[in-house]
Amino acid sequence: MPISCSQQHSQYVTIPADGIQHGAGKIFEAMKKSHYDTSKWKEHPLNPKECNANTVDWIFLVDLLNFSFWSEIDIDDTGVPHPDRYRVTFHGKGYTGYWSMVAAINRALEEGIPITTPEFFASEEKLPDKEIERIFRSDTTEQVPLLLDRIRVMREAGKVLVEKFGGRFTNCIAQADNSALKLIDIVTSNFSSFRDEADFCGRKVQIFKRAQILIADLWACFQNQSYGEFKDIDEITMFADYRVPQALYHFHCLQYSPELLQVLDKGELIPNGSPMEVEIRGNSIWAVELIRQRILALIKEEVEEQQTRTETATPADTVVTPPRMMTVNAILIDFFIWDFAKAAQLDLTMGERPVKVHRTRSVYY
Ligand SMILES: Nc1nc2c(c(CN[C@H]3C=C[C@H](O)[C@@H]3O)cn2[C@@H]2O[C@H](COP(=O)(O)O)[C@@H](O)[C@H]2O)c(=O)[nH]1
């Protein structure tokens, strides 16, 4: 369930009500225009086109390693990558950021390395650390961020899968009885690197970004069938990373204090679990929840308008087609905003309302 940030505790981040109206309208219009739905997931060249148990292994490893790609070298982070920032070339195209990790995994698979097989990536004998370093090798001088943490979380998760779940994440899915909330519980209680939580004003807040995006990627890839079928998928929140908050600020859906803006502009490190960081992440979750509620209201208005028009339409009027009732949940809004942020990164960093991503090093996002 999304957490509702107690605003009075927020010193650095707030959610302007008029900003939500403005942002939700813009996002809704853009999502309608692009017919944004789960079918978009497979369109990215690096995402798998087949949906089977091997795809589940692939998604598990990708979301196990789906953290911390911001570069120490590419300070401006405009989307036009600094030539020396970590980059992986696959099928002739250079990838940076999140996609660089995915490209490295796909490259290893094409080199015949069973990198997505848990009993393989669990084992220092079968897959020595040096070989993992080679798999994530860069075209440039900058190494993949947090390489040692990536190796550590692979060993830990691989061993848990082998020892407790028959070596496949499909067995975790089977235990969850098509419940996303149950699967979050299985993942966060068995795999410590997914246990993304913090203390905020004396309360424990469970953000669980990678556990939730793991479920979202399964749901989107399998289009709510088979290993991706979840009856309570709408309980999943947006994924509190460092890219979507930047876009939410751009859409006026987040407001930052002068002190936070200065920290971001200077590229200062913000510790994982610090009030500043938890406020950015917690308010992002709540802002997307408010955007979702606003979009549902806009859809309702549209349907009612169409119905009125249809009732009063005379034969001479053109036939009105009911609007595509979009399924809108926090996942689709998040995926849309993230894809938008990547496409509009130059505007987000250099445009009329520029802001940098917050720089926290952690295995959680
Ligand atoms: N909230 C949210 N965070 C997301 C994603 C994704 C990738 N999902 C795509 C994959 C399949 C679907 O098509 C999705 O569109 C990565 N990240 C996070 O971003 C950061 C990396 O950013 P940069 O350094 O600029 O590449 C890092 O924290 C990473 O964990 C998302 O969707 N939502």
Coordinates of C-alpha atoms and ligand atoms in Angstrom, one line a residue:
M1 CA 0.0 0.0 0.0
P2 CA 1.4 3.5 -0.8
I3 CA 2.6 5.4 2.3
S4 CA 1.0 8.8 2.8
C5 CA 3.8 11.1 3.9
S6 CA 2.9 13.1 7.0
Q7 CA 3.4 16.5 5.4
Q8 CA 4.2 18.2 8.7
H9 CA 7.2 16.0 9.0
S10 CA 8.5 16.9 5.6
Q11 CA 11.2 19.6 5.8
Y12 CA 12.7 19.3 2.3
V13 CA 9.9 18.0 0.0
T14 CA 6.2 18.9 -0.4
I15 CA 3.5 18.0 -2.9
P16 CA 1.8 21.1 -4.4
A17 CA -2.0 20.3 -4.9
D18 CA -2.1 22.5 -8.1
G19 CA 1.0 20.8 -9.3
I20 CA -0.7 17.4 -9.1
Q21 CA -3.7 18.7 -11.2
H22 CA -1.3 20.2 -13.7
G23 CA 1.0 17.1 -13.9
A24 CA -1.7 14.5 -13.9
G25 CA -3.5 16.2 -16.8
K26 CA -0.3 16.3 -18.8
I27 CA 0.6 12.7 -18.0
F28 CA -2.9 11.5 -18.8
E29 CA -3.0 13.2 -22.2
A30 CA 0.4 11.9 -23.1
M31 CA -0.4 8.3 -21.9
K32 CA -3.6 8.4 -24.0
K33 CA -1.7 9.6 -27.0
S34 CA 0.9 6.8 -26.7
H35 CA -1.8 4.2 -25.8
Y36 CA 0.5 3.3 -22.9
D37 CA -0.1 -0.2 -21.7
T38 CA 1.8 -3.4 -20.8
S39 CA 2.5 -4.3 -24.4
K40 CA 5.1 -1.5 -24.4
W41 CA 7.3 -3.5 -22.1
K42 CA 8.5 -5.9 -24.9
E43 CA 9.1 -3.1 -27.4
H44 CA 12.4 -2.2 -25.9
P45 CA 15.2 -3.9 -27.9
L46 CA 16.9 -5.2 -24.7
N47 CA 13.7 -6.7 -23.1
P48 CA 12.9 -10.4 -23.8
K49 CA 10.4 -11.1 -26.5
E50 CA 9.6 -14.7 -25.3
C51 CA 7.7 -15.3 -22.1
N52 CA 8.7 -18.5 -20.3
A53 CA 10.5 -19.8 -17.1
N54 CA 13.8 -18.5 -18.6
T55 CA 12.3 -15.1 -18.9
V56 CA 11.4 -15.2 -15.2
D57 CA 15.1 -16.0 -14.4
W58 CA 16.1 -13.0 -16.6
I59 CA 13.7 -10.6 -14.9
F60 CA 14.8 -11.8 -11.4
L61 CA 18.5 -11.2 -12.2
V62 CA 17.8 -7.8 -13.9
D63 CA 15.8 -6.6 -10.9
L64 CA 18.2 -8.0 -8.4
L65 CA 20.9 -5.8 -10.0
N66 CA 18.5 -2.9 -10.8
F67 CA 20.3 -0.2 -8.7
S68 CA 22.6 2.8 -8.7
F69 CA 23.7 3.6 -12.2
W70 CA 24.4 7.3 -11.8
S71 CA 27.9 8.2 -12.8
E72 CA 30.7 9.9 -10.8
I73 CA 32.1 11.3 -14.1
D74 CA 28.9 12.4 -15.9
I75 CA 28.0 15.2 -13.5
D76 CA 25.6 17.0 -15.9
D77 CA 23.7 13.7 -16.7
T78 CA 21.9 15.4 -19.6
G79 CA 21.2 12.1 -21.4
V80 CA 24.0 12.9 -23.9
P81 CA 26.5 10.6 -22.1
H82 CA 29.9 11.9 -21.0
P83 CA 32.3 9.8 -23.3
D84 CA 34.1 8.4 -20.2
R85 CA 31.0 7.3 -18.2
Y86 CA 30.4 3.5 -17.8
R87 CA 29.0 2.2 -21.1
V88 CA 28.3 -1.3 -22.5
T89 CA 28.0 -1.8 -26.2
F90 CA 25.6 -4.5 -27.4
H91 CA 24.6 -5.2 -31.0
G92 CA 26.5 -2.1 -32.0
K93 CA 24.7 0.3 -29.7
G94 CA 26.3 1.9 -26.5
Y95 CA 24.1 1.7 -23.4
T96 CA 24.5 3.7 -20.2
G97 CA 22.5 3.9 -16.9
Y98 CA 20.0 1.1 -16.2
W99 CA 20.2 -0.2 -19.8
S100 CA 24.0 -0.8 -19.5
M101 CA 23.4 -3.5 -16.9
V102 CA 20.8 -5.1 -19.0
A103 CA 23.0 -5.0 -22.1
A104 CA 25.9 -6.6 -20.1
I105 CA 23.5 -9.5 -19.1
N106 CA 22.3 -10.0 -22.7
R107 CA 25.9 -9.9 -23.9
A108 CA 26.9 -12.6 -21.5
L109 CA 24.0 -14.8 -22.5
E110 CA 25.0 -14.4 -26.2
E111 CA 28.6 -15.4 -25.2
G112 CA 27.1 -18.6 -23.9
I113 CA 27.4 -17.7 -20.2
P114 CA 24.3 -19.0 -18.3
I115 CA 24.4 -15.8 -16.1
T116 CA 20.7 -15.9 -15.3
T117 CA 20.8 -19.4 -13.8
P118 CA 20.7 -19.1 -10.0
E119 CA 22.9 -22.1 -9.2
F120 CA 25.5 -20.7 -11.6
F121 CA 25.6 -17.1 -10.3
A122 CA 25.5 -18.4 -6.7
S123 CA 28.7 -20.3 -7.1
E124 CA 32.2 -18.7 -6.8
E125 CA 33.6 -22.0 -8.4
K126 CA 31.3 -22.0 -11.4
L127 CA 31.3 -18.2 -11.8
P128 CA 34.4 -16.6 -10.2
D129 CA 34.3 -12.9 -9.1
K130 CA 36.8 -12.0 -11.9
E131 CA 34.4 -13.5 -14.5
I132 CA 31.5 -11.3 -13.1
E133 CA 33.8 -8.3 -13.4
R134 CA 34.5 -9.3 -17.1
I135 CA 30.8 -9.7 -17.7
F136 CA 30.1 -6.1 -16.6
R137 CA 33.2 -4.8 -18.3
S138 CA 32.9 -1.2 -19.7
D139 CA 33.8 0.3 -23.0
T140 CA 35.3 3.1 -21.0
T141 CA 37.5 3.9 -18.0
E142 CA 34.6 4.1 -15.5
Q143 CA 33.7 0.7 -14.0
V144 CA 30.1 -0.4 -13.2
P145 CA 29.1 1.3 -9.9
L146 CA 29.1 -0.9 -6.8
L147 CA 30.6 -4.0 -8.6
L148 CA 31.4 -5.7 -5.3
D149 CA 27.9 -5.2 -4.0
R150 CA 26.5 -6.6 -7.3
I151 CA 28.6 -9.7 -6.8
R152 CA 27.6 -10.0 -3.1
V153 CA 23.8 -9.7 -3.8
M154 CA 24.1 -12.3 -6.7
R155 CA 25.8 -14.8 -4.4
E156 CA 23.3 -14.2 -1.6
A157 CA 20.2 -14.4 -3.8
G158 CA 21.5 -17.3 -5.8
K159 CA 22.2 -19.3 -2.7
V160 CA 18.7 -18.6 -1.2
L161 CA 17.1 -19.7 -4.5
V162 CA 19.1 -22.9 -4.7
E163 CA 18.7 -23.8 -1.0
K164 CA 15.1 -22.7 -0.4
F165 CA 13.3 -22.5 -3.8
G166 CA 14.6 -25.4 -5.9
G167 CA 16.9 -23.0 -7.8
R168 CA 14.2 -21.0 -9.6
F169 CA 12.2 -17.9 -8.9
T170 CA 9.2 -19.5 -10.5
N171 CA 8.9 -21.5 -7.3
C172 CA 8.6 -18.2 -5.3
I173 CA 5.9 -17.1 -7.7
A174 CA 4.0 -20.4 -7.2
Q175 CA 4.0 -19.9 -3.4
A176 CA 2.4 -16.5 -3.8
D177 CA -0.9 -17.7 -5.2
N178 CA -1.1 -14.9 -7.7
S179 CA -0.9 -12.3 -4.9
A180 CA 1.6 -9.4 -5.5
L181 CA 1.6 -8.5 -1.8
K182 CA 2.4 -12.1 -0.9
L183 CA 5.2 -12.2 -3.4
I184 CA 6.6 -9.0 -2.0
D185 CA 6.6 -10.6 1.4
I186 CA 8.3 -13.8 0.2
V187 CA 11.0 -11.7 -1.7
T188 CA 11.7 -9.2 1.1
S189 CA 11.8 -11.8 3.9
N190 CA 14.1 -14.2 2.0
F191 CA 16.4 -11.9 0.1
S192 CA 17.9 -9.2 2.3
S193 CA 19.1 -7.0 -0.6
F194 CA 15.4 -6.4 -1.6
R195 CA 14.6 -5.2 2.0
D196 CA 14.5 -1.5 1.1
E197 CA 13.1 0.2 4.3
A198 CA 14.0 3.2 6.5
D199 CA 13.1 4.8 9.7
F200 CA 11.3 8.1 9.2
C201 CA 10.3 10.3 12.2
G202 CA 10.4 7.2 14.4
R203 CA 8.3 5.1 12.0
K204 CA 9.5 2.2 9.8
V205 CA 8.7 2.9 6.1
Q206 CA 8.9 0.0 3.7
I207 CA 9.7 1.3 0.2
F208 CA 10.7 -2.0 -1.4
K209 CA 11.5 -0.5 -4.7
R210 CA 13.2 -3.5 -6.3
A211 CA 10.8 -6.1 -4.9
Q212 CA 7.9 -4.1 -6.4
I213 CA 9.5 -3.5 -9.8
L214 CA 10.4 -7.2 -10.0
I215 CA 6.7 -8.0 -9.8
A216 CA 5.8 -5.1 -12.1
D217 CA 8.2 -6.4 -14.8
L218 CA 6.7 -9.9 -14.5
W219 CA 3.2 -8.5 -14.8
A220 CA 4.1 -6.3 -17.8
C221 CA 6.1 -9.0 -19.6
F222 CA 3.5 -11.8 -19.1
Q223 CA 0.6 -9.3 -19.5
N224 CA -1.1 -10.5 -16.3
Q225 CA -1.0 -14.1 -17.5
S226 CA 1.0 -17.2 -16.3
Y227 CA 4.0 -16.1 -14.2
G228 CA 2.8 -12.5 -14.4
E229 CA -0.8 -13.0 -13.2
F230 CA -1.5 -11.0 -10.0
K231 CA -5.1 -10.4 -8.7
D232 CA -3.9 -7.5 -6.5
I233 CA -1.5 -5.8 -8.9
D234 CA -3.0 -2.4 -8.2
E235 CA -1.6 -2.6 -4.6
I236 CA 1.9 -2.0 -6.1
T237 CA 3.2 1.5 -5.7
M238 CA 5.5 3.5 -8.0
F239 CA 9.2 2.6 -7.8
A240 CA 11.1 5.1 -5.7
D241 CA 14.3 5.4 -7.7
Y242 CA 16.3 8.6 -8.5
R243 CA 14.9 9.2 -12.0
V244 CA 11.1 9.5 -11.5
P245 CA 11.4 12.0 -8.7
Q246 CA 13.4 14.2 -11.1
A247 CA 10.5 14.0 -13.6
L248 CA 7.9 14.6 -10.9
Y249 CA 9.7 17.8 -10.0
H250 CA 9.7 18.8 -13.7
F251 CA 5.9 18.2 -13.7
H252 CA 5.5 20.5 -10.6
C253 CA 4.3 17.4 -8.7
L254 CA 7.1 17.8 -6.1
Q255 CA 8.5 21.0 -4.6
Y256 CA 12.0 21.0 -3.1
S257 CA 13.3 23.3 -0.4
P258 CA 16.1 25.8 -1.3
E259 CA 18.5 23.7 0.8
L260 CA 17.6 20.5 -1.0
L261 CA 17.9 22.2 -4.4
Q262 CA 21.4 23.4 -3.5
V263 CA 22.5 19.9 -2.4
L264 CA 21.2 18.5 -5.7
D265 CA 22.8 21.2 -7.8
K266 CA 26.1 20.6 -6.2
G267 CA 25.8 16.8 -6.7
E268 CA 26.4 16.2 -3.0
L269 CA 25.9 12.6 -1.8
I270 CA 22.7 12.1 0.1
P271 CA 23.0 9.1 2.5
N272 CA 20.5 6.2 2.1
G273 CA 17.9 6.4 4.9
S274 CA 18.6 10.1 5.6
P275 CA 15.5 12.4 6.1
M276 CA 16.2 14.2 2.8
E277 CA 16.4 10.9 0.8
V278 CA 13.4 9.3 2.5
E279 CA 11.4 12.5 1.9
I280 CA 12.2 12.5 -1.8
R281 CA 11.3 8.8 -2.1
G282 CA 8.2 8.8 0.2
N283 CA 6.7 11.9 -1.4
S284 CA 7.3 10.5 -4.9
I285 CA 5.3 7.4 -3.9
W286 CA 2.5 9.6 -2.6
A287 CA 2.6 12.0 -5.5
V288 CA 2.1 9.2 -8.0
E289 CA -0.8 7.9 -5.9
L290 CA -2.4 11.4 -6.1
I291 CA -1.7 11.5 -9.8
R292 CA -3.4 8.1 -10.2
Q293 CA -6.5 9.3 -8.3
R294 CA -6.6 12.4 -10.5
I295 CA -6.3 10.4 -13.7
L296 CA -9.1 8.0 -12.7
A297 CA -11.3 11.1 -12.1
L298 CA -10.4 12.5 -15.5
I299 CA -11.3 9.1 -17.1
K300 CA -14.6 9.1 -15.3
E301 CA -15.4 12.7 -16.5
E302 CA -14.5 11.6 -20.1
V303 CA -16.8 8.6 -20.0
E304 CA -19.7 10.6 -18.5
E305 CA -19.2 13.3 -21.2
Q306 CA -19.2 10.6 -23.9
Q307 CA -22.3 9.0 -22.5
T308 CA -24.1 12.4 -22.5
R309 CA -23.1 13.0 -26.1
T310 CA -24.2 9.5 -27.1
E311 CA -27.6 10.0 -25.4
T312 CA -28.2 13.4 -27.1
A313 CA -26.6 12.4 -30.4
T314 CA -29.0 12.5 -33.4
P315 CA -28.5 10.1 -36.3
A316 CA -27.0 13.0 -38.2
D317 CA -24.2 13.3 -35.6
T318 CA -21.0 11.4 -36.3
V319 CA -20.9 8.1 -34.4
V320 CA -19.0 8.7 -31.1
T321 CA -16.6 6.0 -30.0
P322 CA -16.3 5.4 -26.3
P323 CA -12.9 6.4 -25.0
R324 CA -10.4 3.6 -24.6
M325 CA -10.9 2.9 -20.9
M326 CA -7.2 2.7 -19.9
T327 CA -6.2 0.5 -17.0
V328 CA -4.3 3.0 -15.0
N329 CA -2.3 1.9 -12.0
A330 CA 0.9 3.2 -10.3
I331 CA 3.0 0.8 -12.3
L332 CA 1.9 2.1 -15.7
I333 CA 2.1 5.7 -14.5
D334 CA 5.6 5.0 -13.2
F335 CA 6.8 3.2 -16.3
F336 CA 5.4 6.0 -18.4
I337 CA 7.1 8.7 -16.3
W338 CA 10.4 6.8 -16.3
D339 CA 10.4 6.3 -20.1
F340 CA 9.4 10.0 -20.5
A341 CA 12.3 11.1 -18.2
K342 CA 14.8 9.1 -20.2
A343 CA 13.5 10.6 -23.5
A344 CA 13.4 14.2 -22.0
Q345 CA 16.5 14.0 -19.8
L346 CA 18.1 17.0 -21.5
D347 CA 15.0 19.1 -20.7
L348 CA 14.8 17.8 -17.2
T349 CA 18.4 18.7 -16.5
M350 CA 18.8 21.9 -18.6
G351 CA 15.3 23.1 -19.3
E352 CA 13.1 25.8 -17.7
R353 CA 12.7 23.9 -14.4
P354 CA 16.1 22.1 -14.2
V355 CA 17.0 19.7 -11.4
K356 CA 19.6 16.9 -11.0
V357 CA 18.8 13.4 -9.8
H358 CA 19.6 12.9 -6.1
R359 CA 22.9 11.0 -5.6
T360 CA 22.6 8.2 -3.1
R361 CA 24.7 5.0 -3.4
S362 CA 22.7 2.0 -2.3
V363 CA 21.7 -1.5 -3.5
Y364 CA 18.1 -0.6 -3.1
Y365 CA 17.5 1.5 -6.2
Ligands
LIG1 N1 10.8 4.2 -11.1 C1 11.5 3.4 -12.0 N2 12.8 3.3 -11.8 C2 13.4 2.6 -12.8 C3 12.8 2.0 -13.9 C4 13.8 1.3 -14.6 C5 13.7 0.5 -15.9 N3 12.3 0.1 -16.2 C6 12.0 0.0 -17.5 C7 12.3 -1.4 -18.0 C8 11.3 -2.0 -18.5 C9 10.1 -1.0 -18.6 O1 10.1 -0.6 -19.9 C10 10.5 0.1 -17.7 O2 10.2 1.3 -18.4 C11 15.0 1.5 -14.0 N4 14.7 2.3 -12.9 C12 15.7 2.9 -12.0 O3 16.1 4.1 -12.6 C13 17.5 4.4 -12.2 C14 18.3 4.3 -13.4 O4 18.1 5.5 -14.2 P1 19.3 5.9 -15.3 O5 20.6 6.0 -14.5 O6 18.8 7.2 -15.9 O7 19.3 4.7 -16.3 C15 17.8 3.3 -11.2 O8 17.5 3.7 -9.9 C16 16.9 2.2 -11.6 O9 16.7 1.3 -10.5 C17 11.4 2.1 -14.0 O10 10.7 1.7 -14.9 N5 10.8 2.9 -13.0

